């Protein structure tokens, strides 16, 4: 390995005690290579949590090369910002468009990073805690995000600095983290001037509908547009990678599927049944594979075709017996506001992206169903619940949207029944 830069130390907030430890070291090599090694001190302390149970299983003394993302390991890519945060960092640090991902990893603040990892140049963990805006500042945060998005000067200068400093969470849309009065952390996602619909409202609606159908969604709260927000609505989503000050390890489905998102060359590996098998492989309880099947069906019915591999994740549950990985709550489920999609972003069964009963059921055994009849009965019961809870959930939308989504529901139910 030709070393071209200083090593980067990777820190982990221990799932059991909450203490920060150095879990390993990342070293960029030449020509887009990179290597990770678990820290000897981590192994010596008797610790053995794998930060990515599939791609970085715990093997002390082994240097593991990164096969994707120009030499950055998948789970470290998961700890980087996406489109939104990267754009802010490029502006702030005058970086070129083709800035390597590892640069974003270093520049993004540890204070708000996704999951329980942090990075630094010192061998001993040092994770700065920045004050996170509080819930009563929601309107100001929404205003400031709008100004940032429009590349306008700050409205609230201190808040602007804080939002730029902490733009580490992923996703393409403007967002920020807020803390409620109980110490809970929420992601705030405002509407945008170019949106063709009230996206925050649609996201909140989908959450209410999915949860009423029996699926496990991250809780959301809708903040309808108020005059003080310049006519902008916002939705906030409870962060599943935080429990007050405690962070939970997370890994994206992109990492589990061993695919790059965004930017991968092909969607061959984007697949719900493949993801279900990876969940099984890493010891996620069987019920979570059915939950994934249910979410696939729900996305098909509501027309959420933005169900890409970074919109699913796993989270480490320290309270489970001995600690274990679980499918994270559903998030970023938004019915397509422009058209009723015929395809999902991920395969429902091998090679099939189409929203049809055949595609839903063809690989049902890979989700843990005993046979096709069992899967078909489970599917029909879920479709009944999805159909039966629509009327209540849709009350949050206005008349035109109710009509559009009611027609979509009937259309898709006919394809899936
Ligand atoms: N409730 C949550 N708890 C913890 N992390 C979350 C939660 N919701 C989203 N995330 C993380 O933040 C990222 C961005 O959030 P989200 O997908 O909602 O934003 P987006 O900008 O709409 O995304 P996209 O780029 O898919 O349009 C997700 O990929 C996920 O890593
Ligand atoms: Mg997303």
CSV table of C-alpha atoms and ligand atoms in Angstrom, one decimal:
chain,number,residue,atom,x,y,z
A,1,UNK,CA,0.0,0.0,0.0
A,2,UNK,CA,1.4,3.4,-1.0
A,3,UNK,CA,0.4,5.8,1.7
A,4,UNK,CA,-0.6,9.2,0.5
A,5,UNK,CA,-2.2,10.8,3.5
A,6,UNK,CA,-2.3,10.8,7.3
A,7,UNK,CA,-4.5,8.1,8.9
A,8,UNK,CA,-7.9,8.9,10.0
A,9,UNK,CA,-9.0,7.5,13.3
A,10,UNK,CA,-12.6,6.1,13.6
A,11,UNK,CA,-14.4,6.5,16.9
A,12,UNK,CA,-17.4,4.6,18.1
A,13,UNK,CA,-19.8,5.5,20.8
A,14,UNK,CA,-20.1,2.2,22.7
A,15,UNK,CA,-23.6,0.8,22.5
A,16,UNK,CA,-23.4,-0.4,26.1
A,17,UNK,CA,-21.8,2.4,28.2
A,18,UNK,CA,-22.0,5.3,25.8
A,19,UNK,CA,-18.2,5.9,26.1
A,20,UNK,CA,-16.3,6.9,23.0
A,21,UNK,CA,-13.6,4.5,21.9
A,22,UNK,CA,-11.3,4.3,19.0
A,23,UNK,CA,-12.6,1.5,16.9
A,24,UNK,CA,-10.2,1.5,14.0
A,25,UNK,CA,-8.1,3.4,11.6
A,26,UNK,CA,-8.7,4.4,8.0
A,27,UNK,CA,-5.8,4.9,5.7
A,28,UNK,CA,-6.2,6.2,2.2
A,29,UNK,CA,-3.8,4.7,-0.3
A,30,UNK,CA,-2.9,5.7,-3.8
A,31,UNK,CA,-5.3,5.8,-6.8
A,32,UNK,CA,-8.6,5.5,-5.0
A,33,UNK,CA,-7.7,2.8,-2.5
A,34,UNK,CA,-8.4,2.8,1.2
A,35,UNK,CA,-7.9,0.4,4.1
A,36,UNK,CA,-9.6,-0.1,7.4
A,37,UNK,CA,-8.2,-1.9,10.4
A,38,UNK,CA,-9.8,-2.5,13.8
A,39,UNK,CA,-7.7,-0.9,16.5
A,40,UNK,CA,-5.6,-3.3,18.6
A,41,UNK,CA,-6.6,-1.3,21.7
A,42,UNK,CA,-10.3,-2.0,20.8
A,43,UNK,CA,-9.6,-5.8,20.6
A,44,UNK,CA,-7.4,-5.6,23.7
A,45,UNK,CA,-10.3,-4.0,25.7
A,46,UNK,CA,-12.4,-7.0,24.8
A,47,UNK,CA,-14.6,-5.1,22.4
A,48,UNK,CA,-15.8,-6.7,19.2
A,49,UNK,CA,-18.8,-4.9,17.8
A,50,UNK,CA,-18.5,-4.8,14.0
A,51,UNK,CA,-19.2,-1.3,12.6
A,52,UNK,CA,-20.6,-2.9,9.5
A,53,UNK,CA,-21.6,-6.6,10.1
A,54,UNK,CA,-21.4,-7.5,6.4
A,55,UNK,CA,-18.5,-5.6,4.9
A,56,UNK,CA,-16.3,-5.0,8.0
A,57,UNK,CA,-16.8,-8.1,10.2
A,58,UNK,CA,-14.7,-7.8,13.4
A,59,UNK,CA,-11.3,-9.3,12.6
A,60,UNK,CA,-8.5,-7.7,14.5
A,61,UNK,CA,-5.1,-7.6,12.8
A,62,UNK,CA,-6.6,-7.6,9.3
A,63,UNK,CA,-6.4,-4.7,6.9
A,64,UNK,CA,-9.6,-4.6,4.8
A,65,UNK,CA,-9.6,-2.8,1.5
A,66,UNK,CA,-12.6,-0.7,0.4
A,67,UNK,CA,-14.1,-2.0,-2.8
A,68,UNK,CA,-16.4,1.0,-3.5
A,69,UNK,CA,-16.6,4.8,-3.3
A,70,UNK,CA,-13.1,5.4,-4.5
A,71,UNK,CA,-11.5,3.7,-1.6
A,72,UNK,CA,-13.9,4.7,1.2
A,73,UNK,CA,-15.6,1.9,3.1
A,74,UNK,CA,-19.3,1.7,2.8
A,75,UNK,CA,-20.1,2.5,6.4
A,76,UNK,CA,-17.8,5.5,6.4
A,77,UNK,CA,-19.6,6.6,3.2
A,78,UNK,CA,-22.8,6.2,5.3
A,79,UNK,CA,-21.3,8.7,7.8
A,80,UNK,CA,-20.8,11.3,5.0
A,81,UNK,CA,-23.3,13.9,3.9
A,82,UNK,CA,-25.1,13.4,0.6
A,83,UNK,CA,-26.2,16.0,-2.0
A,84,UNK,CA,-27.4,18.7,0.5
A,85,UNK,CA,-24.5,18.5,3.0
A,86,UNK,CA,-21.9,18.1,0.3
A,87,UNK,CA,-23.2,21.3,-1.5
A,88,UNK,CA,-22.9,23.3,1.7
A,89,UNK,CA,-19.4,22.0,2.4
A,90,UNK,CA,-18.3,22.8,-1.2
A,91,UNK,CA,-19.6,26.3,-0.8
A,92,UNK,CA,-18.1,26.8,2.6
A,93,UNK,CA,-14.6,25.4,1.7
A,94,UNK,CA,-14.6,26.4,-2.0
A,95,UNK,CA,-14.2,22.8,-3.1
A,96,UNK,CA,-14.5,21.5,-6.7
A,97,UNK,CA,-17.4,19.4,-7.8
A,98,UNK,CA,-15.3,16.2,-8.0
A,99,UNK,CA,-14.1,16.4,-4.3
A,100,UNK,CA,-13.4,12.9,-3.1
A,101,UNK,CA,-15.8,11.5,-0.6
A,102,UNK,CA,-13.1,11.1,2.1
A,103,UNK,CA,-12.8,14.9,2.1
A,104,UNK,CA,-16.4,15.3,3.0
A,105,UNK,CA,-16.0,12.7,5.7
A,106,UNK,CA,-13.3,14.8,7.4
A,107,UNK,CA,-15.0,18.2,6.9
A,108,UNK,CA,-18.5,17.2,8.1
A,109,UNK,CA,-18.9,17.7,11.8
A,110,UNK,CA,-19.0,14.8,14.2
A,111,UNK,CA,-21.6,16.6,16.2
A,112,UNK,CA,-24.5,15.6,13.9
A,113,UNK,CA,-23.1,12.7,12.0
A,114,UNK,CA,-25.5,9.8,11.2
A,115,UNK,CA,-25.1,6.7,13.4
A,116,UNK,CA,-22.6,6.2,16.2
A,117,UNK,CA,-19.3,6.7,14.3
A,118,UNK,CA,-17.1,9.8,14.3
A,119,UNK,CA,-13.7,10.5,12.8
A,120,UNK,CA,-10.6,12.5,13.7
A,121,UNK,CA,-6.9,12.8,13.3
A,122,UNK,CA,-6.0,12.0,16.9
A,123,UNK,CA,-5.6,8.4,18.1
A,124,UNK,CA,-7.8,9.1,21.2
A,125,UNK,CA,-11.4,9.9,20.6
A,126,UNK,CA,-12.3,13.6,20.6
A,127,UNK,CA,-15.9,14.3,19.5
A,128,UNK,CA,-16.9,17.9,19.8
A,129,UNK,CA,-20.5,18.4,21.0
A,130,UNK,CA,-22.1,21.4,19.3
A,131,UNK,CA,-25.4,22.9,20.6
A,132,UNK,CA,-28.2,21.7,18.4
A,133,UNK,CA,-31.1,24.2,17.7
A,134,UNK,CA,-34.1,23.7,19.9
A,135,UNK,CA,-37.7,23.0,18.8
A,136,UNK,CA,-39.0,26.5,19.4
A,137,UNK,CA,-36.5,27.6,16.8
A,138,UNK,CA,-38.1,25.5,14.1
A,139,UNK,CA,-39.5,28.4,12.1
A,140,UNK,CA,-36.1,30.2,12.1
A,141,UNK,CA,-34.4,26.9,11.0
A,142,UNK,CA,-36.9,26.5,8.2
A,143,UNK,CA,-36.3,30.1,7.1
A,144,UNK,CA,-32.6,29.7,7.2
A,145,UNK,CA,-32.6,26.5,5.3
A,146,UNK,CA,-34.7,28.3,2.6
A,147,UNK,CA,-32.1,31.1,2.4
A,148,UNK,CA,-29.3,28.6,2.3
A,149,UNK,CA,-31.0,26.6,-0.5
A,150,UNK,CA,-31.6,29.8,-2.5
A,151,UNK,CA,-27.9,30.8,-1.9
A,152,UNK,CA,-29.1,34.0,-0.1
A,153,UNK,CA,-27.3,35.8,2.7
A,154,UNK,CA,-28.0,34.6,6.2
A,155,UNK,CA,-31.2,35.7,8.0
A,156,UNK,CA,-30.0,34.5,11.3
A,157,UNK,CA,-26.2,34.6,11.2
A,158,UNK,CA,-25.5,32.3,14.2
A,159,UNK,CA,-28.0,29.8,13.1
A,160,UNK,CA,-26.5,29.8,9.6
A,161,UNK,CA,-23.1,29.0,10.9
A,162,UNK,CA,-24.5,26.2,13.0
A,163,UNK,CA,-26.5,24.7,10.1
A,164,UNK,CA,-23.4,24.8,7.8
A,165,UNK,CA,-21.2,23.3,10.5
A,166,UNK,CA,-23.6,20.4,11.2
A,167,UNK,CA,-24.7,19.5,7.7
A,168,UNK,CA,-23.5,15.9,8.0
A,169,UNK,CA,-26.7,13.9,7.7
A,170,UNK,CA,-27.5,12.4,4.3
A,171,UNK,CA,-30.1,13.1,1.6
A,172,UNK,CA,-30.6,15.5,-1.2
A,173,UNK,CA,-33.1,17.9,0.4
A,174,UNK,CA,-32.3,20.7,2.9
A,175,UNK,CA,-32.6,19.4,6.4
A,176,UNK,CA,-31.4,20.1,9.9
A,177,UNK,CA,-31.5,18.5,13.3
A,178,UNK,CA,-33.6,20.0,16.1
A,179,UNK,CA,-33.8,18.9,19.8
A,180,UNK,CA,-37.1,18.8,21.6
A,181,UNK,CA,-37.8,19.6,25.2
A,182,UNK,CA,-37.2,16.0,26.3
A,183,UNK,CA,-33.8,15.9,24.6
A,184,UNK,CA,-35.1,13.9,21.5
A,185,UNK,CA,-33.5,14.6,18.1
A,186,UNK,CA,-35.6,15.3,15.0
A,187,UNK,CA,-34.7,15.8,11.4
A,188,UNK,CA,-36.5,18.8,10.0
A,189,UNK,CA,-37.3,18.8,6.3
A,190,UNK,CA,-39.0,21.9,4.8
A,191,UNK,CA,-40.8,22.3,1.6
A,192,UNK,CA,-38.9,23.9,-1.4
A,193,UNK,CA,-40.0,26.6,-3.8
A,194,UNK,CA,-39.7,24.2,-6.8
A,195,UNK,CA,-41.7,21.4,-5.2
A,196,UNK,CA,-44.7,20.5,-7.3
A,197,UNK,CA,-46.6,19.6,-4.1
A,198,UNK,CA,-46.5,20.0,-0.4
A,199,UNK,CA,-43.9,17.3,0.0
A,200,UNK,CA,-43.6,17.6,3.9
A,201,UNK,CA,-47.4,17.0,4.1
A,202,UNK,CA,-47.2,14.1,1.7
A,203,UNK,CA,-44.4,12.5,3.8
A,204,UNK,CA,-46.4,13.0,7.0
A,205,UNK,CA,-49.5,11.5,5.3
A,206,UNK,CA,-47.5,8.5,4.1
A,207,UNK,CA,-46.1,7.9,7.6
A,208,UNK,CA,-49.6,8.1,9.2
A,209,UNK,CA,-51.0,5.8,6.6
A,210,UNK,CA,-48.1,3.3,6.8
A,211,UNK,CA,-48.1,3.2,10.6
A,212,UNK,CA,-51.9,2.7,10.6
A,213,UNK,CA,-51.4,-0.2,8.3
A,214,UNK,CA,-49.2,-1.8,10.9
A,215,UNK,CA,-45.8,-1.0,9.5
A,216,UNK,CA,-43.0,0.4,11.7
A,217,UNK,CA,-42.3,4.0,10.7
A,218,UNK,CA,-40.2,6.7,12.4
A,219,UNK,CA,-42.7,9.1,14.0
A,220,UNK,CA,-43.3,12.4,12.2
A,221,UNK,CA,-44.9,15.7,13.1
A,222,UNK,CA,-46.2,18.1,10.4
A,223,UNK,CA,-45.7,21.9,10.8
A,224,UNK,CA,-48.1,23.4,8.3
A,225,UNK,CA,-47.1,26.5,6.5
A,226,UNK,CA,-47.5,29.6,8.7
A,227,UNK,CA,-47.1,33.2,7.7
A,228,UNK,CA,-43.8,33.4,9.7
A,229,UNK,CA,-42.4,30.6,7.7
A,230,UNK,CA,-42.7,32.4,4.4
A,231,UNK,CA,-45.5,30.0,3.4
A,232,UNK,CA,-43.3,26.9,3.9
A,233,UNK,CA,-44.4,23.7,5.6
A,234,UNK,CA,-42.0,21.3,7.2
A,235,UNK,CA,-42.1,17.8,8.5
A,236,UNK,CA,-40.0,16.6,11.4
A,237,UNK,CA,-38.9,12.9,11.7
A,238,UNK,CA,-37.7,11.4,15.0
A,239,UNK,CA,-34.1,10.3,14.5
A,240,UNK,CA,-33.7,6.5,15.1
A,241,UNK,CA,-30.0,6.8,15.4
A,242,UNK,CA,-30.3,8.9,18.5
A,243,UNK,CA,-31.7,8.3,22.0
A,244,UNK,CA,-31.1,11.6,23.6
A,245,UNK,CA,-27.3,11.9,23.8
A,246,UNK,CA,-26.8,8.2,22.9
A,247,UNK,CA,-26.1,7.4,19.3
A,248,UNK,CA,-27.0,4.1,17.7
A,249,UNK,CA,-24.8,2.4,15.0
A,250,UNK,CA,-26.4,2.5,11.6
A,251,UNK,CA,-25.6,1.0,8.2
A,252,UNK,CA,-27.5,1.9,5.0
A,253,UNK,CA,-29.1,-0.7,2.8
A,254,UNK,CA,-26.7,0.6,0.0
A,255,UNK,CA,-23.9,-0.8,2.2
A,256,UNK,CA,-25.7,-4.1,2.8
A,257,UNK,CA,-26.4,-4.5,-0.9
A,258,UNK,CA,-22.8,-3.7,-1.7
A,259,UNK,CA,-23.8,-1.1,-4.2
A,260,UNK,CA,-23.0,2.6,-4.6
A,261,UNK,CA,-25.8,5.1,-4.1
A,262,UNK,CA,-25.9,7.7,-5.5
A,263,UNK,CA,-23.6,7.2,-8.5
A,264,UNK,CA,-23.5,3.4,-8.9
A,265,UNK,CA,-23.2,2.1,-12.4
A,266,UNK,CA,-26.0,-0.4,-12.2
A,267,UNK,CA,-29.1,-1.2,-10.2
A,268,UNK,CA,-28.5,-5.0,-10.5
A,269,UNK,CA,-28.0,-5.3,-6.7
A,270,UNK,CA,-30.9,-3.0,-5.7
A,271,UNK,CA,-33.3,-5.6,-4.5
A,272,UNK,CA,-35.7,-6.2,-1.6
A,273,UNK,CA,-35.3,-10.0,-1.5
A,274,UNK,CA,-31.5,-9.6,-1.6
A,275,UNK,CA,-31.7,-7.1,1.3
A,276,UNK,CA,-34.0,-9.6,3.2
A,277,UNK,CA,-31.3,-12.2,2.8
A,278,UNK,CA,-28.6,-9.9,4.0
A,279,UNK,CA,-30.8,-9.1,7.0
A,280,UNK,CA,-31.0,-12.8,7.7
A,281,UNK,CA,-27.3,-13.3,7.3
A,282,UNK,CA,-26.5,-10.6,9.9
A,283,UNK,CA,-29.0,-12.1,12.4
A,284,UNK,CA,-31.8,-9.6,12.2
A,285,UNK,CA,-35.0,-11.2,13.6
A,286,UNK,CA,-37.3,-12.9,11.1
A,287,UNK,CA,-40.1,-10.5,11.7
A,288,UNK,CA,-38.0,-7.7,10.2
A,289,UNK,CA,-37.8,-9.5,6.9
A,290,UNK,CA,-41.6,-9.6,6.7
A,291,UNK,CA,-41.6,-5.9,7.7
A,292,UNK,CA,-39.4,-5.3,4.7
A,293,UNK,CA,-41.7,-7.2,2.5
A,294,UNK,CA,-44.6,-5.1,3.9
A,295,UNK,CA,-42.7,-1.8,3.2
A,296,UNK,CA,-42.1,-3.0,-0.4
A,297,UNK,CA,-45.8,-3.6,-0.8
A,298,UNK,CA,-46.7,-0.2,0.8
A,299,UNK,CA,-44.3,1.6,-1.5
A,300,UNK,CA,-45.9,-0.1,-4.4
A,301,UNK,CA,-49.4,0.8,-3.3
A,302,UNK,CA,-48.7,4.5,-2.4
A,303,UNK,CA,-46.4,5.0,-5.4
A,304,UNK,CA,-43.1,5.7,-3.6
A,305,UNK,CA,-40.6,5.0,-6.3
A,306,UNK,CA,-37.8,6.9,-4.6
A,307,UNK,CA,-37.3,3.8,-2.4
A,308,UNK,CA,-33.5,3.7,-3.3
A,309,UNK,CA,-30.9,1.8,-1.3
A,310,UNK,CA,-30.1,4.9,0.9
A,311,UNK,CA,-33.8,5.0,2.0
A,312,UNK,CA,-33.5,1.8,4.0
A,313,UNK,CA,-31.2,1.1,6.9
A,314,UNK,CA,-30.3,-1.1,9.8
A,315,UNK,CA,-29.8,0.2,13.4
A,316,UNK,CA,-28.0,-1.5,16.3
A,317,UNK,CA,-30.3,-2.2,19.3
A,318,UNK,CA,-28.1,-2.2,22.4
A,319,UNK,CA,-31.1,-3.3,24.5
A,320,UNK,CA,-31.8,-6.5,22.5
A,321,UNK,CA,-30.4,-9.6,24.2
A,322,UNK,CA,-26.7,-9.1,23.9
A,323,UNK,CA,-27.3,-6.3,21.4
A,324,UNK,CA,-28.3,-6.9,17.8
A,325,UNK,CA,-29.1,-5.4,14.4
A,326,UNK,CA,-32.6,-4.5,13.4
A,327,UNK,CA,-34.2,-3.1,10.3
A,328,UNK,CA,-34.5,0.7,11.1
A,329,UNK,CA,-37.9,2.3,11.1
A,330,UNK,CA,-39.2,3.3,7.7
A,331,UNK,CA,-38.3,6.9,6.6
A,332,UNK,CA,-38.5,9.1,3.5
A,333,UNK,CA,-41.6,7.4,2.2
A,334,UNK,CA,-43.2,9.9,-0.2
A,335,UNK,CA,-45.9,9.1,-2.8
A,336,UNK,CA,-44.7,10.2,-6.2
A,337,UNK,CA,-46.4,13.6,-6.6
A,338,UNK,CA,-46.2,13.7,-10.4
A,339,UNK,CA,-47.3,10.3,-11.7
A,340,UNK,CA,-48.4,6.8,-10.6
A,341,UNK,CA,-45.2,4.9,-11.0
A,342,UNK,CA,-45.3,1.4,-12.6
A,343,UNK,CA,-41.9,0.4,-11.2
A,344,UNK,CA,-40.1,0.7,-7.8
A,345,UNK,CA,-36.4,1.7,-7.5
A,346,UNK,CA,-35.5,-1.7,-6.1
A,347,UNK,CA,-36.4,-5.1,-7.4
A,348,UNK,CA,-39.4,-6.8,-5.9
A,349,UNK,CA,-38.1,-10.2,-7.1
A,350,UNK,CA,-35.1,-11.1,-9.2
A,351,UNK,CA,-34.8,-8.8,-12.2
A,352,UNK,CA,-38.3,-7.4,-11.6
A,353,UNK,CA,-39.1,-3.8,-10.7
A,354,UNK,CA,-42.7,-3.8,-11.9
A,355,UNK,CA,-45.6,-3.2,-9.5
A,356,UNK,CA,-47.5,-6.5,-10.0
A,357,UNK,CA,-48.7,-9.3,-7.8
A,358,UNK,CA,-46.5,-11.7,-9.7
A,359,UNK,CA,-43.4,-9.6,-9.0
A,360,UNK,CA,-44.3,-9.2,-5.3
A,361,UNK,CA,-44.8,-12.9,-4.7
A,362,UNK,CA,-42.2,-14.5,-7.0
A,363,UNK,CA,-39.4,-14.4,-4.4
A,364,UNK,CA,-41.5,-14.3,-1.2
A,365,UNK,CA,-39.6,-17.3,0.2
A,366,UNK,CA,-36.5,-15.1,0.4
A,367,UNK,CA,-38.4,-12.9,3.0
A,368,UNK,CA,-38.9,-16.0,5.1
A,369,UNK,CA,-42.4,-17.1,4.0
A,370,UNK,CA,-42.8,-20.8,4.0
A,371,UNK,CA,-44.6,-21.0,0.6
A,372,UNK,CA,-46.4,-18.9,-1.9
A,373,UNK,CA,-49.8,-19.4,-0.2
A,374,UNK,CA,-48.6,-18.2,3.1
A,375,UNK,CA,-47.1,-15.1,1.4
A,376,UNK,CA,-50.2,-14.5,-0.6
A,377,UNK,CA,-52.4,-14.6,2.5
A,378,UNK,CA,-50.0,-12.2,4.3
A,379,UNK,CA,-50.1,-9.9,1.3
A,380,UNK,CA,-53.9,-9.9,1.1
A,381,UNK,CA,-54.2,-9.1,4.8
A,382,UNK,CA,-51.8,-6.2,4.4
A,383,UNK,CA,-53.6,-4.9,1.4
A,384,UNK,CA,-56.8,-5.0,3.4
A,385,UNK,CA,-55.2,-2.9,6.1
A,386,UNK,CA,-53.6,-0.5,3.7
A,387,UNK,CA,-57.0,-0.1,1.9
A,388,UNK,CA,-58.9,0.1,5.2
A,389,UNK,CA,-56.8,2.9,6.8
A,390,UNK,CA,-56.6,5.2,3.7
A,391,UNK,CA,-59.7,7.3,4.4
A,392,UNK,CA,-58.6,8.3,7.9
A,393,UNK,CA,-55.0,9.0,6.9
A,394,UNK,CA,-55.8,11.0,3.8
A,395,UNK,CA,-57.9,13.6,5.8
A,396,UNK,CA,-54.7,15.5,6.3
A,397,UNK,CA,-54.6,16.2,2.5
A,398,UNK,CA,-56.8,18.5,0.4
A,399,UNK,CA,-59.6,17.5,-1.9
A,400,UNK,CA,-57.6,17.2,-5.2
A,401,UNK,CA,-54.9,15.1,-3.5
A,402,UNK,CA,-57.4,12.9,-1.8
A,403,UNK,CA,-59.0,12.1,-5.2
A,404,UNK,CA,-55.7,11.5,-6.9
A,405,UNK,CA,-54.4,9.2,-4.2
A,406,UNK,CA,-57.7,7.4,-3.9
A,407,UNK,CA,-57.6,6.6,-7.6
A,408,UNK,CA,-54.0,5.5,-7.3
A,409,UNK,CA,-54.9,3.2,-4.4
A,410,UNK,CA,-57.7,1.5,-6.4
A,411,UNK,CA,-55.5,1.2,-9.4
A,412,UNK,CA,-52.6,-0.4,-7.5
A,413,UNK,CA,-54.8,-2.6,-5.4
A,414,UNK,CA,-56.2,-4.0,-8.6
A,415,UNK,CA,-52.6,-4.8,-9.7
A,416,UNK,CA,-51.7,-6.5,-6.5
A,417,UNK,CA,-54.8,-8.4,-5.5
B,1,LIG,N1,-35.8,9.2,11.2
B,1,LIG,C1,-34.5,9.1,10.8
B,1,LIG,N2,-33.6,8.8,11.8
B,1,LIG,C2,-32.3,8.7,11.5
B,1,LIG,N3,-31.8,8.9,10.3
B,1,LIG,C3,-32.6,9.3,9.3
B,1,LIG,C4,-34.0,9.4,9.5
B,1,LIG,N4,-34.6,9.8,8.4
B,1,LIG,C5,-33.6,9.9,7.5
B,1,LIG,N5,-32.4,9.6,8.0
B,1,LIG,C6,-31.1,9.6,7.4
B,1,LIG,O1,-30.9,10.8,6.7
B,1,LIG,C7,-30.8,10.6,5.3
B,1,LIG,C8,-31.6,11.7,4.6
B,1,LIG,O2,-33.0,11.7,5.0
B,1,LIG,P1,-34.1,11.6,4.0
B,1,LIG,O3,-33.9,10.3,3.2
B,1,LIG,O4,-35.4,11.7,4.7
B,1,LIG,O5,-33.8,12.9,3.1
B,1,LIG,P2,-34.0,13.3,1.6
B,1,LIG,O6,-33.2,14.5,1.4
B,1,LIG,O7,-35.5,13.4,1.3
B,1,LIG,O8,-33.4,12.0,0.8
B,1,LIG,P3,-33.4,11.7,-0.7
B,1,LIG,O9,-32.0,12.1,-1.1
B,1,LIG,O10,-33.6,10.2,-0.7
B,1,LIG,O11,-34.5,12.5,-1.4
B,1,LIG,C9,-31.3,9.2,5.1
B,1,LIG,O12,-30.7,8.6,3.9
B,1,LIG,C10,-30.9,8.5,6.4
B,1,LIG,O13,-29.5,8.2,6.3
B,2,LIG,MG1,-33.8,9.8,1.4
